[in-house]
């Protein structure tokens, strides 16, 4: 796994996500499921900040809804930030036909997963994506389960299978890559907003 230098000679590790090779995939953050998830308000807040950061850098944002007739639509404010989402019955988002088909055209081979539940739909999606050859990252403070033990074991299992664990804030700065400019100012505002609340 080798890095190529940019025009200044700077080598950027291929282990890092970048705005050019990464997409964000939100899994099943829905109205009837979110309220029973441990730390759901924090999870929704972090997913919103990741959405805003991804939009800033024109990165693909994908999402799914698990059986919306029973679990309801995606929670606000996330629902308003997305086009209509495909519904699924398979727990893995990889069961949604065509969900990932356009990523190859944009040379996307890394996916950051957020959503619920960590030990069911997020975990099964992560394992399927790894098997399909994607590099999978999990924002640990933007995924959740009803019970902390379920989330803990799921994170351990996904990491042992090859997923990379990270956080919302680490991801935001990783996508930004450098200080300076309007994007950095906006990102800094989003980071400060979290700490001010």
Coordinates of C-alpha atoms in Angstrom, one line a residue:
X1 CA 0.0 0.0 0.0
X2 CA 2.0 3.0 -1.3
X3 CA 1.2 6.7 -1.2
X4 CA 1.9 9.0 -4.1
X5 CA 3.3 12.5 -3.4
X6 CA 1.4 15.6 -4.5
X7 CA 3.1 18.5 -6.3
X8 CA 4.8 19.6 -3.1
X9 CA 6.2 16.2 -2.3
X10 CA 3.6 15.5 0.5
X11 CA 2.7 11.8 0.9
X12 CA -0.8 11.1 2.2
X13 CA -1.5 7.7 3.6
X14 CA -3.9 5.5 1.6
X15 CA -5.2 4.4 5.1
X16 CA -6.8 7.9 5.4
X17 CA -10.2 8.7 3.9
X18 CA -10.4 11.5 1.5
X19 CA -13.2 13.6 0.0
X20 CA -12.4 12.1 -3.4
X21 CA -12.5 8.4 -2.6
X22 CA -15.1 8.1 0.2
X23 CA -18.9 8.0 0.5
X24 CA -21.1 8.2 3.6
X25 CA -23.7 5.5 4.2
X26 CA -26.4 6.1 6.8
X27 CA -28.3 3.0 7.8
X28 CA -31.9 3.1 9.2
X29 CA -32.0 6.1 11.5
X30 CA -35.8 6.0 11.6
X31 CA -38.5 7.6 13.8
X32 CA -39.7 4.5 15.6
X33 CA -36.3 3.0 16.1
X34 CA -34.2 6.0 17.1
X35 CA -35.9 6.8 20.4
X36 CA -35.0 3.4 21.9
X37 CA -31.3 3.6 20.8
X38 CA -28.8 4.4 23.5
X39 CA -27.5 8.0 23.1
X40 CA -29.7 8.5 20.1
X41 CA -29.7 12.3 20.3
X42 CA -25.9 12.4 20.1
X43 CA -25.9 9.9 17.2
X44 CA -28.4 12.0 15.2
X45 CA -26.3 15.2 16.0
X46 CA -23.1 13.5 14.8
X47 CA -24.7 12.1 11.6
X48 CA -26.0 15.6 10.8
X49 CA -22.5 17.1 11.2
X50 CA -21.1 14.4 8.9
X51 CA -23.9 15.1 6.4
X52 CA -23.0 18.8 6.4
X53 CA -19.3 18.1 6.0
X54 CA -19.9 15.6 3.2
X55 CA -22.2 18.1 1.4
X56 CA -19.5 20.8 1.8
X57 CA -17.0 18.6 -0.1
X58 CA -19.6 17.3 -2.6
X59 CA -19.2 13.7 -1.4
X60 CA -21.8 11.0 -2.0
X61 CA -24.3 10.5 0.8
X62 CA -26.3 7.2 0.7
X63 CA -29.0 5.9 3.0
X64 CA -31.5 3.2 3.7
X65 CA -34.7 2.7 5.6
X66 CA -35.6 -0.7 7.1
X67 CA -39.2 -1.6 6.6
X68 CA -40.5 2.1 6.8
X69 CA -44.1 1.0 7.0
X70 CA -43.3 -0.4 10.5
X71 CA -40.3 1.7 11.6
X72 CA -41.3 5.0 10.1
X73 CA -39.3 7.4 7.9
X74 CA -35.8 8.7 8.6
X75 CA -35.7 11.1 11.6
X76 CA -35.4 14.9 11.1
X77 CA -33.3 16.9 10.4
X78 CA -31.7 14.1 8.4
X79 CA -34.7 13.3 6.3
X80 CA -34.8 16.9 5.0
X81 CA -31.2 16.6 3.9
X82 CA -31.7 13.5 1.7
X83 CA -33.6 12.5 -1.4
X84 CA -36.2 9.7 -0.8
X85 CA -34.3 6.6 0.5
X86 CA -34.7 3.0 -0.7
X87 CA -36.4 0.7 1.7
X88 CA -35.0 -2.7 2.5
X89 CA -36.0 -5.9 4.2
X90 CA -32.6 -7.5 4.2
X91 CA -30.6 -6.3 7.3
X92 CA -27.6 -5.6 5.2
X93 CA -27.8 -2.4 3.0
X94 CA -26.0 -4.4 0.4
X95 CA -29.3 -6.2 -0.2
X96 CA -30.7 -2.9 -1.8
X97 CA -30.4 -3.4 -5.5
X98 CA -28.3 -0.7 -7.2
X99 CA -27.5 1.2 -4.0
X100 CA -23.7 1.1 -4.6
X101 CA -23.7 1.0 -8.4
X102 CA -22.6 4.6 -9.1
X103 CA -19.7 4.5 -6.7
X104 CA -17.3 2.9 -9.1
X105 CA -17.9 5.7 -11.6
X106 CA -16.6 8.2 -9.0
X107 CA -13.7 5.9 -7.9
X108 CA -15.2 5.5 -4.5
X109 CA -13.8 2.5 -2.7
X110 CA -14.2 3.7 1.0
X111 CA -17.4 3.9 2.9
X112 CA -18.0 5.5 6.2
X113 CA -21.0 3.8 8.0
X114 CA -23.3 5.5 10.5
X115 CA -26.7 4.5 11.8
X116 CA -28.4 1.7 13.7
X117 CA -28.4 -0.9 14.9
X118 CA -24.7 -1.4 15.3
X119 CA -25.1 -5.2 15.9
X120 CA -27.6 -5.9 13.2
X121 CA -27.9 -3.7 10.1
X122 CA -24.6 -1.8 10.5
X123 CA -22.6 -4.9 11.2
X124 CA -24.1 -7.0 8.4
X125 CA -23.6 -4.2 6.0
X126 CA -20.0 -3.7 7.1
X127 CA -19.2 -7.4 6.7
X128 CA -20.8 -7.6 3.3
X129 CA -18.9 -4.5 2.1
X130 CA -15.6 -5.8 3.3
X131 CA -16.3 -9.1 1.4
X132 CA -17.1 -7.0 -1.7
X133 CA -13.7 -5.3 -1.6
X134 CA -14.6 -2.0 0.0
X135 CA -12.6 -0.3 2.7
X136 CA -15.1 0.2 5.6
X137 CA -14.9 2.8 8.3
X138 CA -17.2 3.1 11.3
X139 CA -17.9 6.4 13.1
X140 CA -18.3 4.9 16.6
X141 CA -20.1 7.9 18.0
X142 CA -22.5 7.9 15.1
X143 CA -23.7 4.3 15.3
X144 CA -25.8 2.8 18.1
X145 CA -27.8 -0.1 19.5
X146 CA -30.5 -0.3 22.1
X147 CA -28.0 -1.8 24.5
X148 CA -24.3 -0.7 25.0
X149 CA -23.1 -4.4 25.1
X150 CA -24.5 -5.1 21.7
X151 CA -22.7 -2.0 20.2
X152 CA -19.5 -2.9 21.9
X153 CA -19.4 -6.5 20.7
X154 CA -20.4 -5.4 17.2
X155 CA -17.6 -2.8 17.0
X156 CA -15.1 -5.4 18.1
X157 CA -16.4 -7.9 15.5
X158 CA -16.3 -5.4 12.7
X159 CA -12.8 -4.2 13.6
X160 CA -11.6 -7.8 13.7
X161 CA -13.0 -8.3 10.3
X162 CA -11.1 -5.3 8.9
X163 CA -13.3 -2.3 9.5
X164 CA -11.5 0.8 10.7
X165 CA -13.0 2.5 13.8
X166 CA -13.0 6.3 13.9
X167 CA -15.0 9.2 15.3
X168 CA -17.1 12.0 13.8
X169 CA -14.7 14.7 14.5
X170 CA -11.7 12.7 13.3
X171 CA -13.5 12.0 10.1
X172 CA -14.4 15.7 9.5
X173 CA -10.8 16.8 9.8
X174 CA -9.7 13.8 7.7
X175 CA -12.0 14.8 4.9
X176 CA -10.9 18.4 5.1
X177 CA -7.2 17.5 5.0
X178 CA -5.7 20.9 5.7
X179 CA -6.3 24.1 7.6
X180 CA -7.2 27.4 5.9
X181 CA -9.9 28.4 3.4
X182 CA -13.6 28.6 3.6
X183 CA -14.2 24.9 4.1
X184 CA -11.9 24.8 7.1
X185 CA -13.7 27.8 8.6
X186 CA -17.1 26.1 8.2
X187 CA -15.8 22.8 9.5
X188 CA -14.4 24.6 12.6
X189 CA -17.8 26.1 13.2
X190 CA -19.4 22.7 13.1
X191 CA -16.9 21.4 15.6
X192 CA -17.3 24.3 17.9
X193 CA -21.1 23.9 17.8
X194 CA -20.8 20.4 19.3
X195 CA -18.6 21.6 22.1
X196 CA -20.7 24.7 22.8
X197 CA -23.9 22.7 23.4

